[in-house]
Amino acid sequence: MFQLLQKASQFIAPSANESAFEVFQESYQTVLANIKNGEKSSDGIFVGALNEVQSCLTEEIENEETPCFDDFVGNSVLQKIADSIDESLPESRLEPLLSFFLSFVNTVLNRYFLQFSVNRPFTQLLGKLDSINLIDSTETTKFVSTLWEVIHPSPVMLEMLNIDNHFPLFDYLFKLALLPDVSYNFAREALLTILDSNSNSNSFEEQNEGNEEKVKREKFPEVFFEYIKNNFFPRTIEFILRVTENISKDQFTSEFLIIFNFLDNAIKYQSFECDSLIEKISSRPPSNRLLTSAFLLSSFSSPFFLQKISESFQTDSFISAIKEALDSDSQHDNYAAILFLKVCMMCNEVLNNEKLVNELIPPVNKEYADVLSAIPPEWLLFDEGSASMKSYIDDASSRIVFMSNSIDYKKLNNDSSENNERKNGQSDSVYDHLIKILSKFNKMSINAFLSLSEVIVLFVAFQPDLISKKLEEMFEDAVKQYESVHLVSLPTQGAEDSPEVRASLLAEFAKEIHATFIAAERAKAEKESNKNNDTLLESE
């Protein structure tokens, strides 16, 4: 629309007997008089006058004398235009006005940008972006995106856009960065660009869009990083708290995942003050507390952040929250605890926290139990194929290798007096509460049991000696609920729940546990063999 009006305005020529200066004055007066005029008939006149103002200022840019610009400044024209822009501005006026302001950064008129008479009204316009957005969000986003693209290579110009130590452009980027819309990716990239430049050098490399070459840029001022830390990171905490207030496993769309990925990258650059986040999460009900914690562990990768989060899990109140959720009659509470434990067992920061792991896993007495023997023989009589024991053992070996890269469990559950008491039948670890859920198998959904079995399998891969009499007893309770079943049925997609399907799930679980034992014993034997070979080589 604006381009069409520009062409039309070319036919609105000034009178021949008028001087260029008089035309300039009449033009900006026309702009000021019609800025709030919403009549369609005035659109061409308004755009033509605005074009004339820009043209006159541009034509004298190389001259020693600049009467038009002097008059423009003396009458505070740009300031008056900025003052007139608010939510009552007609929509047809917004695009040409924003383009006019941009001409002071993306045309030869940028020579005037650092002058107070231009810079100040420009910055005040940025302070009105929220109001402007209500008029036309598309044009506002386009304006901000273009402004950032043009101005960010010059940190000096960017630093000039502040009012009383506030950067309204940054404030608006903060807002856009946390909105689930791919059109705001530029805002997220802008903030990461600033954070990425925070290095010891005086310059940094930035990737050119559509070009593999990197361009060296001047480093951004330290004040930018402090502003992000003090103003954006608190918004990040509020955002996380808001989106996890009623968290569920399927609530996040791909747009939200883009934000989480951005935040993960953002908090890597500076120490993220997460104490207030942890404190507020700790006051939530157990199920929400666990689901939110699982979300944080799975969505962020900053070692500092994950370490701080995992340290909060070792408190008595948090351990009690896990046990309370596991013991609850609510399947939602059970699921929250199971999901949390599943994520924990896949997180090195958690597994390297010996104090926390000692709360999760009980002391072991190496009283191995044959869980597979609890299954009726007829449950195991179906075609082996890809479900052969070899494939189970291979999978178990992979899990054990993964777990072996975490903390050495020999360091865990040592012979302290506290752990000796736990070994003497007084164990009350999280794992003890976890396996008790097996006794409620007939009341669980199939998906809930699959999650439960996955977690238990991870626990025993981490510490194979957990395949104990206690696990066998809990498993037998689940099997007894379906002892009348003689023919099992492997679950297929869309299959209905039935005793036969549940019996097959129990059989699969038993095979996974049994395979873990075999894989662990083989790993021990191989380790012992390698140790003996090393001893022989040393003796030679």
mmCIF file of N, CA and C in Angstrom, residues 54-102:
data_model
loop_
_atom_site.group_PDB
_atom_site.id
_atom_site.type_symbol
_atom_site.label_atom_id
_atom_site.label_comp_id
_atom_site.label_asym_id
_atom_site.label_seq_id
_atom_site.Cartn_x
_atom_site.Cartn_y
_atom_site.Cartn_z
ATOM 1 N N GLN A 54 11.632 13.964 3.414
ATOM 2 C CA GLN A 54 12.817 13.100 3.335
ATOM 3 C C GLN A 54 13.699 13.497 2.154
ATOM 4 N N SER A 55 13.071 13.827 1.024
ATOM 5 C CA SER A 55 13.819 14.202 -0.176
ATOM 6 C C SER A 55 14.615 15.482 0.041
ATOM 7 N N CYS A 56 13.991 16.487 0.652
ATOM 8 C CA CYS A 56 14.678 17.759 0.903
ATOM 9 C C CYS A 56 15.858 17.577 1.848
ATOM 10 N N LEU A 57 15.674 16.794 2.888
ATOM 11 C CA LEU A 57 16.760 16.544 3.836
ATOM 12 C C LEU A 57 17.908 15.790 3.160
ATOM 13 N N THR A 58 17.567 14.873 2.266
ATOM 14 C CA THR A 58 18.588 14.077 1.578
ATOM 15 C C THR A 58 19.376 14.921 0.586
ATOM 16 N N GLU A 59 18.689 15.799 -0.162
ATOM 17 C CA GLU A 59 19.339 16.599 -1.198
ATOM 18 C C GLU A 59 20.399 17.535 -0.639
ATOM 19 N N GLU A 60 20.231 18.020 0.577
ATOM 20 C CA GLU A 60 21.193 18.979 1.116
ATOM 21 C C GLU A 60 22.234 18.331 2.027
ATOM 22 N N ILE A 61 22.268 16.984 2.062
ATOM 23 C CA ILE A 61 23.136 16.291 2.999
ATOM 24 C C ILE A 61 24.610 16.602 2.757
ATOM 25 N N GLU A 62 24.994 16.850 1.478
ATOM 26 C CA GLU A 62 26.395 17.116 1.156
ATOM 27 C C GLU A 62 26.718 18.607 1.177
ATOM 28 N N ASN A 63 25.727 19.452 1.390
ATOM 29 C CA ASN A 63 25.948 20.896 1.366
ATOM 30 C C ASN A 63 26.516 21.403 2.683
ATOM 31 N N GLU A 64 27.242 22.525 2.571
ATOM 32 C CA GLU A 64 27.765 23.143 3.794
ATOM 33 C C GLU A 64 26.627 23.738 4.607
ATOM 34 N N GLU A 65 25.671 24.329 3.914
ATOM 35 C CA GLU A 65 24.516 24.896 4.598
ATOM 36 C C GLU A 65 23.334 23.936 4.452
ATOM 37 N N THR A 66 22.649 23.738 5.568
ATOM 38 C CA THR A 66 21.517 22.792 5.581
ATOM 39 C C THR A 66 20.295 23.476 6.197
ATOM 40 N N PRO A 67 19.701 24.423 5.474
ATOM 41 C CA PRO A 67 18.562 25.168 6.032
ATOM 42 C C PRO A 67 17.361 24.284 6.372
ATOM 43 N N CYS A 68 17.117 23.287 5.530
ATOM 44 C CA CYS A 68 15.959 22.420 5.798
ATOM 45 C C CYS A 68 16.161 21.637 7.094
ATOM 46 N N PHE A 69 17.347 21.037 7.245
ATOM 47 C CA PHE A 69 17.589 20.259 8.463
ATOM 48 C C PHE A 69 17.605 21.169 9.686
ATOM 49 N N ASP A 70 18.177 22.378 9.541
ATOM 50 C CA ASP A 70 18.201 23.308 10.671
ATOM 51 C C ASP A 70 16.782 23.673 11.098
ATOM 52 N N ASP A 71 15.923 23.908 10.112
ATOM 53 C CA ASP A 71 14.531 24.229 10.424
ATOM 54 C C ASP A 71 13.816 23.003 11.006
ATOM 55 N N PHE A 72 14.149 21.834 10.476
ATOM 56 C CA PHE A 72 13.585 20.562 10.953
ATOM 57 C C PHE A 72 13.905 20.354 12.433
ATOM 58 N N VAL A 73 15.152 20.685 12.787
ATOM 59 C CA VAL A 73 15.583 20.539 14.182
ATOM 60 C C VAL A 73 15.020 21.663 15.039
ATOM 61 N N GLY A 74 15.086 22.901 14.503
ATOM 62 C CA GLY A 74 14.628 24.047 15.276
ATOM 63 C C GLY A 74 13.165 23.967 15.655
ATOM 64 N N ASN A 75 12.366 23.354 14.819
ATOM 65 C CA ASN A 75 10.934 23.219 15.104
ATOM 66 C C ASN A 75 10.569 21.846 15.684
ATOM 67 N N SER A 76 11.607 21.076 16.040
ATOM 68 C CA SER A 76 11.404 19.763 16.695
ATOM 69 C C SER A 76 10.393 18.908 15.937
ATOM 70 N N VAL A 77 10.531 18.875 14.608
ATOM 71 C CA VAL A 77 9.558 18.162 13.780
ATOM 72 C C VAL A 77 9.539 16.668 14.107
ATOM 73 N N LEU A 78 10.717 16.056 14.176
ATOM 74 C CA LEU A 78 10.758 14.616 14.449
ATOM 75 C C LEU A 78 10.212 14.310 15.843
ATOM 76 N N GLN A 79 10.492 15.213 16.778
ATOM 77 C CA GLN A 79 9.969 15.017 18.133
ATOM 78 C C GLN A 79 8.441 15.104 18.143
ATOM 79 N N LYS A 80 7.893 16.060 17.393
ATOM 80 C CA LYS A 80 6.437 16.215 17.326
ATOM 81 C C LYS A 80 5.787 14.990 16.669
ATOM 82 N N ILE A 81 6.460 14.454 15.656
ATOM 83 C CA ILE A 81 5.926 13.247 15.010
ATOM 84 C C ILE A 81 5.919 12.086 15.999
ATOM 85 N N ALA A 82 7.035 11.929 16.726
ATOM 86 C CA ALA A 82 7.129 10.845 17.709
ATOM 87 C C ALA A 82 6.070 10.999 18.790
ATOM 88 N N ASP A 83 5.837 12.247 19.219
ATOM 89 C CA ASP A 83 4.833 12.495 20.264
ATOM 90 C C ASP A 83 3.424 12.145 19.785
ATOM 91 N N SER A 84 3.191 12.255 18.484
ATOM 92 C CA SER A 84 1.847 12.015 17.938
ATOM 93 C C SER A 84 1.543 10.535 17.734
ATOM 94 N N ILE A 85 2.556 9.713 17.786
ATOM 95 C CA ILE A 85 2.361 8.283 17.529
ATOM 96 C C ILE A 85 1.936 7.571 18.805
ATOM 97 N N ASP A 86 0.728 7.039 18.796
ATOM 98 C CA ASP A 86 0.227 6.233 19.909
ATOM 99 C C ASP A 86 -0.796 5.244 19.354
ATOM 100 N N GLU A 87 -1.515 4.555 20.256
ATOM 101 C CA GLU A 87 -2.443 3.522 19.790
ATOM 102 C C GLU A 87 -3.618 4.079 18.989
ATOM 103 N N SER A 88 -3.839 5.415 19.043
ATOM 104 C CA SER A 88 -4.940 6.016 18.277
ATOM 105 C C SER A 88 -4.525 6.383 16.854
ATOM 106 N N LEU A 89 -3.270 6.136 16.499
ATOM 107 C CA LEU A 89 -2.784 6.456 15.159
ATOM 108 C C LEU A 89 -3.523 5.606 14.123
ATOM 109 N N PRO A 90 -4.035 6.212 13.040
ATOM 110 C CA PRO A 90 -4.685 5.416 11.985
ATOM 111 C C PRO A 90 -3.704 4.398 11.404
ATOM 112 N N GLU A 91 -4.187 3.218 11.121
ATOM 113 C CA GLU A 91 -3.312 2.144 10.631
ATOM 114 C C GLU A 91 -2.591 2.541 9.349
ATOM 115 N N SER A 92 -3.257 3.319 8.488
ATOM 116 C CA SER A 92 -2.651 3.709 7.213
ATOM 117 C C SER A 92 -1.448 4.623 7.393
ATOM 118 N N ARG A 93 -1.313 5.224 8.567
ATOM 119 C CA ARG A 93 -0.195 6.139 8.821
ATOM 120 C C ARG A 93 1.057 5.404 9.321
ATOM 121 N N LEU A 94 0.867 4.214 9.861
ATOM 122 C CA LEU A 94 1.976 3.557 10.565
ATOM 123 C C LEU A 94 3.131 3.189 9.637
ATOM 124 N N GLU A 95 2.850 2.511 8.535
ATOM 125 C CA GLU A 95 3.928 2.050 7.649
ATOM 126 C C GLU A 95 4.780 3.201 7.116
ATOM 127 N N PRO A 96 4.181 4.279 6.549
ATOM 128 C CA PRO A 96 5.025 5.378 6.057
ATOM 129 C C PRO A 96 5.819 6.066 7.164
ATOM 130 N N LEU A 97 5.242 6.188 8.359
ATOM 131 C CA LEU A 97 5.970 6.836 9.453
ATOM 132 C C LEU A 97 7.151 5.991 9.918
ATOM 133 N N LEU A 98 6.945 4.678 10.038
ATOM 134 C CA LEU A 98 8.051 3.811 10.448
ATOM 135 C C LEU A 98 9.155 3.811 9.394
ATOM 136 N N SER A 99 8.775 3.839 8.128
ATOM 137 C CA SER A 99 9.770 3.908 7.052
ATOM 138 C C SER A 99 10.537 5.220 7.106
ATOM 139 N N PHE A 100 9.847 6.289 7.451
ATOM 140 C CA PHE A 100 10.500 7.595 7.579
ATOM 141 C C PHE A 100 11.536 7.566 8.707
ATOM 142 N N PHE A 101 11.173 6.992 9.834
ATOM 143 C CA PHE A 101 12.133 6.900 10.940
ATOM 144 C C PHE A 101 13.320 6.024 10.551
ATOM 145 N N LEU A 102 13.051 4.935 9.848
ATOM 146 C CA LEU A 102 14.142 4.045 9.434
ATOM 147 C C LEU A 102 15.113 4.734 8.486
#
